[in-house]
């Protein structure tokens, strides 16, 4: 074929290309080993010498025509393909997202964390004990031998058969015994133990399962003044600096002397209302100096070491703090109740 013919054919073909595939077919047709332009090129050997230059230039012209067309079209098609792909994969960021359901902490988790944070800031460590306890740890080593009348107030759930000596702990005071026995050097102790306890109780303000936090401090020269200072700080930090704190003599078999701690009513601020039974005060804590018998039973020298202990129901704090009227809702597993605490910022 002559150069002019090839050129004319190429120009026609160029008009008919509609896709990248066709463009590549065209490349084959003109530039493969047997392609029309390749053939023109190889025929240069048959051209007389004096025409070779012009012939070569003309072939080059055709080749350039093709190449230019090829490069522009190729870029065009590739861009179109890319755009198509991009538009197919596009994400519409203006669509509203699916609502992610955020969990919320149970009020008891919140209260427990607040108590722990406070005591850790005062140098205590958190010490946890099991809910299934031996009669010894729950009562005997706390100066409540079998048959002691003070056991009545802490009637609990008992295990049977070979576990007869075991029960569900009725107080976190079991942690006092465990912490003292764990301390092999019989040295100073400063712990808080939050956790579930069990009793045979059930009404609007008592549940068969509730939560206490126990504190125990043992060291040389610990006095009632330390106990008072610590508990006053504790009550004010948790319930507000305006809270007044009052100590009343009381009785616990494992502390001597023992006190009960009252705070000004959260609701009326001390004026008197149905919540505080018009007294202006609400009882929140039991506490006292660790009884020498208790120290001795767990291997401490009571002439060298003194200690104080306290225990309080965290549920009551949660009820007061969050205005929960019935303790049973705390343990009712009703998600609607727990959701009410979503995003409540009290930390
Ligand atoms: N364990 C006591 C109770 O449950 C509270 C208490 C703890 C009292 C520590 C004195 C010292 O009632």
Short mmCIF file of C-alpha atoms and ligand atoms in Angstrom, two decimals:
data_model
loop_
_atom_site.label_atom_id
_atom_site.label_comp_id
_atom_site.label_asym_id
_atom_site.label_seq_id
_atom_site.Cartn_x
_atom_site.Cartn_y
_atom_site.Cartn_z
CA UNK A 1 0.00 0.00 0.00
CA UNK A 2 1.16 3.49 -0.67
CA UNK A 3 1.85 5.99 2.06
CA UNK A 4 -1.06 8.19 0.96
CA UNK A 5 -3.44 5.24 1.03
CA UNK A 6 -2.34 4.23 4.49
CA UNK A 7 -2.73 7.81 5.65
CA UNK A 8 -6.21 8.07 4.21
CA UNK A 9 -7.26 4.76 5.73
CA UNK A 10 -5.85 5.82 9.08
CA UNK A 11 -7.81 9.06 8.98
CA UNK A 12 -11.01 7.16 8.32
CA UNK A 13 -10.27 4.64 11.01
CA UNK A 14 -9.56 7.38 13.52
CA UNK A 15 -13.04 8.72 13.02
CA UNK A 16 -14.56 5.38 13.88
CA UNK A 17 -12.80 4.68 17.16
CA UNK A 18 -15.21 4.73 20.07
CA UNK A 19 -13.45 2.87 22.86
CA UNK A 20 -10.13 2.00 24.41
CA UNK A 21 -10.41 -1.51 22.97
CA UNK A 22 -10.93 -0.23 19.48
CA UNK A 23 -8.03 2.14 19.96
CA UNK A 24 -5.77 -0.78 20.84
CA UNK A 25 -6.99 -2.73 17.84
CA UNK A 26 -6.04 0.24 15.76
CA UNK A 27 -2.57 0.19 17.23
CA UNK A 28 -2.27 -3.43 16.20
CA UNK A 29 -3.48 -2.71 12.72
CA UNK A 30 -0.86 0.01 12.17
CA UNK A 31 2.07 -0.68 14.43
CA UNK A 32 2.30 -4.41 15.15
CA UNK A 33 4.97 -6.45 13.36
CA UNK A 34 2.74 -6.75 10.33
CA UNK A 35 1.04 -3.39 10.91
CA UNK A 36 0.53 -1.05 7.98
CA UNK A 37 2.97 1.60 9.17
CA UNK A 38 5.56 -1.02 10.17
CA UNK A 39 5.35 -2.47 6.68
CA UNK A 40 5.70 0.98 5.09
CA UNK A 41 8.77 1.50 7.17
CA UNK A 42 10.41 -1.76 6.22
CA UNK A 43 9.83 -1.01 2.55
CA UNK A 44 12.28 1.85 2.73
CA UNK A 45 14.97 -0.58 1.61
CA UNK A 46 13.29 -0.85 -1.77
CA UNK A 47 13.12 2.90 -2.25
CA UNK A 48 15.86 4.44 -4.41
CA UNK A 49 18.46 6.20 -2.33
CA UNK A 50 17.67 9.74 -3.40
CA UNK A 51 13.98 9.27 -2.39
CA UNK A 52 14.72 7.54 0.89
CA UNK A 53 14.80 10.77 2.90
CA UNK A 54 11.46 12.05 1.66
CA UNK A 55 9.92 8.61 1.97
CA UNK A 56 11.13 8.33 5.53
CA UNK A 57 9.74 11.72 6.41
CA UNK A 58 6.34 10.85 5.00
CA UNK A 59 6.18 7.57 6.90
CA UNK A 60 7.16 9.42 10.04
CA UNK A 61 4.40 11.89 9.44
CA UNK A 62 1.86 9.09 9.30
CA UNK A 63 3.37 7.48 12.39
CA UNK A 64 3.25 10.81 14.27
CA UNK A 65 -0.32 11.29 13.21
CA UNK A 66 -1.14 7.91 14.69
CA UNK A 67 0.90 8.39 17.83
CA UNK A 68 -0.56 11.75 18.64
CA UNK A 69 -4.05 10.45 18.12
CA UNK A 70 -3.30 7.36 20.15
CA UNK A 71 -1.90 9.22 23.16
CA UNK A 72 -4.68 11.81 23.32
CA UNK A 73 -7.44 9.25 22.93
CA UNK A 74 -5.87 6.86 25.39
CA UNK A 75 -5.69 9.55 28.06
CA UNK A 76 -9.28 10.54 27.30
CA UNK A 77 -10.62 7.01 27.63
CA UNK A 78 -8.64 6.27 30.75
CA UNK A 79 -9.88 9.40 32.43
CA UNK A 80 -13.46 8.55 31.48
CA UNK A 81 -13.04 5.05 32.91
CA UNK A 82 -11.57 6.41 36.13
CA UNK A 83 -14.38 8.92 36.50
CA UNK A 84 -16.94 6.23 35.97
CA UNK A 85 -15.30 4.05 38.60
CA UNK A 86 -15.06 6.93 41.05
CA UNK A 87 -18.66 7.89 40.64
CA UNK A 88 -19.73 4.29 41.19
CA UNK A 89 -17.71 4.07 44.38
CA UNK A 90 -18.65 7.46 45.71
CA UNK A 91 -19.99 7.69 49.25
CA UNK A 92 -22.64 10.22 49.95
CA UNK A 93 -21.37 11.84 53.11
CA UNK A 94 -24.50 13.93 53.42
CA UNK A 95 -26.63 10.88 54.27
CA UNK A 96 -27.54 10.66 57.96
CA UNK A 97 -25.52 7.91 59.69
CA UNK A 98 -26.98 4.92 61.49
CA UNK A 99 -27.49 5.76 65.14
CA UNK A 100 -24.78 4.18 67.26
CA UNK A 101 -26.24 3.17 70.56
CA UNK A 102 -24.03 4.36 73.34
CA UNK A 103 -23.96 2.36 76.53
CA UNK A 104 -24.13 3.98 79.91
CA UNK A 105 -22.58 3.04 83.20
CA UNK A 106 -24.80 1.50 85.81
CA UNK A 107 -25.31 3.91 88.73
CA UNK A 108 -23.57 1.42 91.04
CA UNK A 109 -20.54 1.36 88.76
CA UNK A 110 -20.47 5.14 88.86
CA UNK A 111 -20.67 5.28 92.64
CA UNK A 112 -18.06 2.53 93.06
CA UNK A 113 -15.64 4.40 90.81
CA UNK A 114 -16.16 7.63 92.71
CA UNK A 115 -15.49 5.92 96.03
CA UNK A 116 -12.43 4.15 94.72
CA UNK A 117 -11.00 7.32 93.17
CA UNK A 118 -11.46 9.20 96.39
CA UNK A 119 -9.78 6.59 98.58
CA UNK A 120 -6.99 5.93 96.11
CA UNK A 121 -6.29 9.69 96.22
CA UNK A 122 -5.95 9.34 99.99
CA UNK A 123 -3.37 6.57 99.64
CA UNK A 124 -5.57 3.48 99.91
CA UNK A 125 -5.42 0.48 97.60
CA UNK A 126 -8.47 -1.36 96.33
CA UNK A 127 -8.62 -4.86 97.72
CA UNK A 128 -11.28 -7.27 96.58
CA UNK A 129 -12.54 -10.42 98.20
CA UNK A 130 -14.88 -13.26 97.19
CA UNK A 131 -18.63 -13.21 97.70
CA UNK A 132 -18.69 -16.81 98.89
CA UNK A 133 -17.01 -16.74 102.27
CA UNK A 134 -16.32 -19.01 105.18
CA UNK A 135 -18.25 -18.57 108.41
CA UNK A 136 -14.88 -17.89 110.03
CA UNK A 137 -13.99 -14.91 107.82
CA UNK A 138 -17.47 -13.48 107.83
CA UNK A 139 -18.16 -13.86 111.55
CA UNK A 140 -15.82 -15.78 113.82
CA UNK A 141 -12.66 -13.85 113.14
CA UNK A 142 -14.65 -10.65 113.45
CA UNK A 143 -15.45 -11.49 117.03
CA UNK A 144 -18.82 -13.05 116.27
CA UNK A 145 -18.56 -16.65 117.45
CA UNK A 146 -21.31 -19.14 116.60
CA UNK A 147 -24.47 -18.26 118.49
CA UNK A 148 -23.57 -14.58 118.91
CA UNK A 149 -26.82 -12.57 118.96
CA UNK A 150 -25.42 -9.91 116.58
CA UNK A 151 -25.44 -12.55 113.84
CA UNK A 152 -29.23 -12.26 113.64
CA UNK A 153 -29.07 -8.87 111.98
CA UNK A 154 -26.87 -10.35 109.27
CA UNK A 155 -28.78 -13.50 108.43
CA UNK A 156 -27.67 -14.49 104.95
CA UNK A 157 -27.66 -17.36 102.43
CA UNK A 158 -25.85 -20.54 103.39
CA UNK A 159 -24.28 -23.24 101.25
CA UNK A 160 -25.14 -26.89 101.82
CA UNK A 161 -23.54 -30.29 102.25
CA UNK A 162 -19.77 -30.28 101.94
CA UNK A 163 -19.81 -26.48 101.74
CA UNK A 164 -21.80 -26.16 104.92
CA UNK A 165 -19.23 -23.86 106.48
CA UNK A 166 -19.66 -21.38 103.62
CA UNK A 167 -22.13 -18.58 103.02
CA UNK A 168 -22.68 -15.48 100.90
CA UNK A 169 -20.86 -12.73 102.79
CA UNK A 170 -23.21 -10.46 104.70
CA UNK A 171 -20.65 -7.67 105.00
CA UNK A 172 -17.45 -6.56 103.33
CA UNK A 173 -15.83 -6.63 106.77
CA UNK A 174 -14.62 -10.07 105.66
CA UNK A 175 -12.00 -8.08 103.75
CA UNK A 176 -10.56 -6.91 107.07
CA UNK A 177 -9.77 -10.50 108.00
CA UNK A 178 -8.44 -11.36 104.56
CA UNK A 179 -6.23 -8.27 104.32
CA UNK A 180 -4.75 -8.86 107.76
CA UNK A 181 -4.10 -12.54 107.07
CA UNK A 182 -2.63 -11.77 103.65
CA UNK A 183 -0.18 -9.33 105.21
CA UNK A 184 2.61 -11.73 106.10
CA UNK A 185 4.84 -9.08 107.69
CA UNK A 186 1.93 -8.05 109.89
CA UNK A 187 2.68 -4.45 108.95
CA UNK A 188 0.55 -1.40 108.13
CA UNK A 189 -2.57 -1.74 105.95
CA UNK A 190 -4.66 0.82 104.12
CA UNK A 191 -7.35 -0.70 101.92
CA UNK A 192 -10.87 -0.25 100.68
CA UNK A 193 -12.94 -3.19 99.58
CA UNK A 194 -16.03 -2.51 97.47
CA UNK A 195 -18.34 -5.36 96.60
CA UNK A 196 -21.62 -7.18 96.76
CA UNK A 197 -22.99 -8.48 100.04
CA UNK A 198 -26.11 -10.52 100.82
CA UNK A 199 -28.75 -10.54 103.54
CA UNK A 200 -32.20 -11.93 104.15
CA UNK A 201 -33.89 -8.60 103.49
CA UNK A 202 -36.23 -7.25 100.89
CA UNK A 203 -38.24 -4.02 100.87
CA UNK A 204 -38.02 -0.59 99.24
CA UNK A 205 -34.80 0.29 101.04
CA UNK A 206 -33.33 -3.21 101.55
CA UNK A 207 -32.40 -5.73 98.90
CA UNK A 208 -31.20 -9.30 99.45
CA UNK A 209 -28.14 -8.25 97.49
CA UNK A 210 -26.55 -4.85 97.89
CA UNK A 211 -23.19 -3.18 97.80
CA UNK A 212 -20.86 -2.08 100.53
CA UNK A 213 -17.46 -0.56 100.70
CA UNK A 214 -15.19 -1.40 103.59
CA UNK A 215 -12.18 0.52 104.73
CA UNK A 216 -9.38 -0.70 106.96
CA UNK A 217 -6.37 1.20 108.22
CA UNK A 218 -3.82 -0.43 110.48
CA UNK A 219 -0.67 1.21 111.72
CA UNK A 220 1.11 2.24 114.87
CA UNK A 221 -0.51 5.12 116.70
CA UNK A 222 -3.77 5.20 114.72
CA UNK A 223 -6.46 6.92 116.74
CA UNK A 224 -10.12 7.79 116.74
CA UNK A 225 -9.12 11.26 115.50
CA UNK A 226 -7.80 9.68 112.28
CA UNK A 227 -11.06 7.85 111.84
CA UNK A 228 -13.12 10.99 112.34
CA UNK A 229 -10.99 13.07 109.99
CA UNK A 230 -11.05 10.42 107.28
CA UNK A 231 -14.79 9.85 107.41
CA UNK A 232 -15.60 13.55 107.54
CA UNK A 233 -13.49 14.13 104.43
CA UNK A 234 -15.07 11.15 102.75
CA UNK A 235 -18.67 12.28 103.43
CA UNK A 236 -18.01 15.85 102.32
CA UNK A 237 -16.24 14.81 99.13
CA UNK A 238 -18.98 12.44 98.08
CA UNK A 239 -22.02 14.41 99.25
CA UNK A 240 -20.83 18.00 99.06
CA UNK A 241 -18.68 20.26 101.23
CA UNK A 242 -21.74 21.71 103.01
CA UNK A 243 -22.57 18.33 104.53
CA UNK A 244 -22.34 18.14 108.31
CA UNK A 245 -21.14 14.92 109.85
CA UNK A 246 -22.10 13.55 113.26
CA UNK A 247 -20.68 10.59 115.19
CA UNK A 248 -22.87 8.57 117.56
CA UNK A 249 -21.71 5.79 119.89
CA UNK A 250 -22.78 2.40 118.61
CA UNK A 251 -21.94 -1.28 118.78
CA UNK A 252 -20.20 -3.68 116.41
CA UNK A 253 -18.55 -6.82 117.74
CA UNK A 254 -15.39 -6.17 115.70
CA UNK A 255 -14.79 -2.55 116.68
CA UNK A 256 -14.33 -0.92 120.07
CA UNK A 257 -15.30 1.83 120.49
CA UNK A 258 -17.84 1.80 117.68
CA UNK A 259 -19.64 4.66 116.06
CA UNK A 260 -22.40 5.29 113.65
CA UNK A 261 -22.00 8.21 111.30
CA UNK A 262 -24.85 10.48 110.27
CA UNK A 263 -24.82 13.22 107.66
CA UNK A 264 -27.18 16.14 107.16
CA UNK A 265 -30.14 15.05 105.08
CA UNK A 266 -29.37 15.40 101.37
CA UNK A 267 -32.92 16.36 100.63
CA UNK A 268 -33.77 19.04 103.18
CA UNK A 269 -30.25 20.02 104.15
CA UNK A 270 -31.00 19.35 107.83
CA UNK A 271 -34.36 21.11 108.25
CA UNK A 272 -36.35 17.91 108.56
CA UNK A 273 -38.39 16.09 105.91
CA UNK A 274 -40.00 12.69 105.32
CA UNK A 275 -36.73 11.24 103.99
CA UNK A 276 -34.87 11.89 107.26
CA UNK A 277 -37.99 11.24 109.32
CA UNK A 278 -37.93 14.90 110.39
CA UNK A 279 -34.60 14.48 112.20
CA UNK A 280 -32.44 16.33 109.68
CA UNK A 281 -29.89 13.50 109.79
CA UNK A 282 -29.33 10.32 107.79
CA UNK A 283 -27.24 7.42 108.96
CA UNK A 284 -24.65 6.38 106.38
CA UNK A 285 -21.75 4.53 107.98
CA UNK A 286 -20.72 2.10 110.64
CA UNK A 287 -17.19 2.43 111.94
CA UNK A 288 -14.88 2.06 114.89
CA UNK A 289 -11.44 1.20 116.19
CA UNK A 290 -10.51 -2.36 115.29
CA UNK A 291 -11.16 -4.59 118.31
CA UNK A 292 -7.93 -6.00 119.81
CA UNK A 293 -9.41 -9.52 119.58
CA UNK A 294 -9.83 -9.08 115.84
CA UNK A 295 -6.22 -7.90 115.45
CA UNK A 296 -4.92 -10.80 117.51
CA UNK A 297 -7.04 -13.43 115.73
CA UNK A 298 -5.41 -12.43 112.45
CA UNK A 299 -1.92 -12.43 113.88
CA UNK A 300 -1.42 -8.76 114.74
CA UNK A 301 0.15 -7.60 117.98
CA UNK A 302 -2.59 -5.43 119.44
CA UNK A 303 -0.18 -3.76 121.85
CA UNK A 304 1.81 -2.44 118.90
CA UNK A 305 -0.81 -1.83 116.23
CA UNK A 306 -4.12 -0.02 116.23
CA UNK A 307 -6.54 0.39 113.41
CA UNK A 308 -9.85 1.77 112.35
CA UNK A 309 -12.45 0.30 110.05
CA UNK A 310 -15.59 1.54 108.41
CA UNK A 311 -18.29 0.13 106.22
CA UNK A 312 -21.06 1.72 104.25
CA UNK A 313 -23.80 0.75 101.85
CA UNK A 314 -23.01 2.22 98.47
CA UNK A 315 -26.58 1.68 97.27
CA UNK A 316 -27.82 4.23 99.77
CA UNK A 317 -25.37 6.78 98.44
CA UNK A 318 -26.51 6.02 94.89
CA UNK A 319 -30.16 6.35 95.93
CA UNK A 320 -29.54 9.71 97.55
CA UNK A 321 -27.22 11.01 94.91
CA UNK A 322 -29.37 10.04 91.93
CA UNK A 323 -32.76 10.29 93.61
CA UNK A 324 -33.63 6.60 93.22
CA UNK A 325 -36.65 5.90 95.43
CA UNK A 326 -36.62 2.08 95.39
CA UNK A 327 -33.43 0.06 95.85
CA UNK A 328 -34.94 -2.82 93.87
CA UNK A 329 -34.78 -0.84 90.63
CA UNK A 330 -30.99 -0.80 90.99
CA UNK A 331 -30.91 -4.56 90.59
CA UNK A 332 -33.97 -4.96 88.34
CA UNK A 333 -31.97 -5.21 85.10
CA UNK A 334 -34.35 -2.83 83.37
CA UNK A 335 -32.34 -1.19 80.64
CA UNK A 336 -34.64 1.85 80.60
CA UNK A 337 -33.60 2.62 84.16
CA UNK A 338 -29.91 2.38 83.39
CA UNK A 339 -30.29 4.50 80.26
CA UNK A 340 -31.44 7.37 82.39
CA UNK A 341 -27.87 7.70 83.53
CA UNK A 342 -26.56 8.13 80.02
CA UNK A 343 -24.27 11.13 79.78
CA UNK A 344 -25.14 12.28 83.28
CA UNK A 345 -21.95 14.08 84.09
CA UNK A 346 -21.23 13.75 87.71
CA UNK A 347 -17.67 12.54 87.62
N1 LIG B 1 -19.91 -4.37 108.65
C1 LIG B 1 -20.77 -3.43 109.32
C2 LIG B 1 -22.16 -3.60 108.75
O1 LIG B 1 -22.33 -4.18 107.73
C3 LIG B 1 -20.29 -2.02 109.13
C4 LIG B 1 -18.98 -1.76 109.80
C5 LIG B 1 -17.79 -1.92 109.11
C6 LIG B 1 -18.90 -1.32 111.12
C7 LIG B 1 -16.57 -1.67 109.73
C8 LIG B 1 -17.71 -1.08 111.73
C9 LIG B 1 -16.55 -1.23 111.03
O2 LIG B 1 -23.12 -3.15 109.33
#
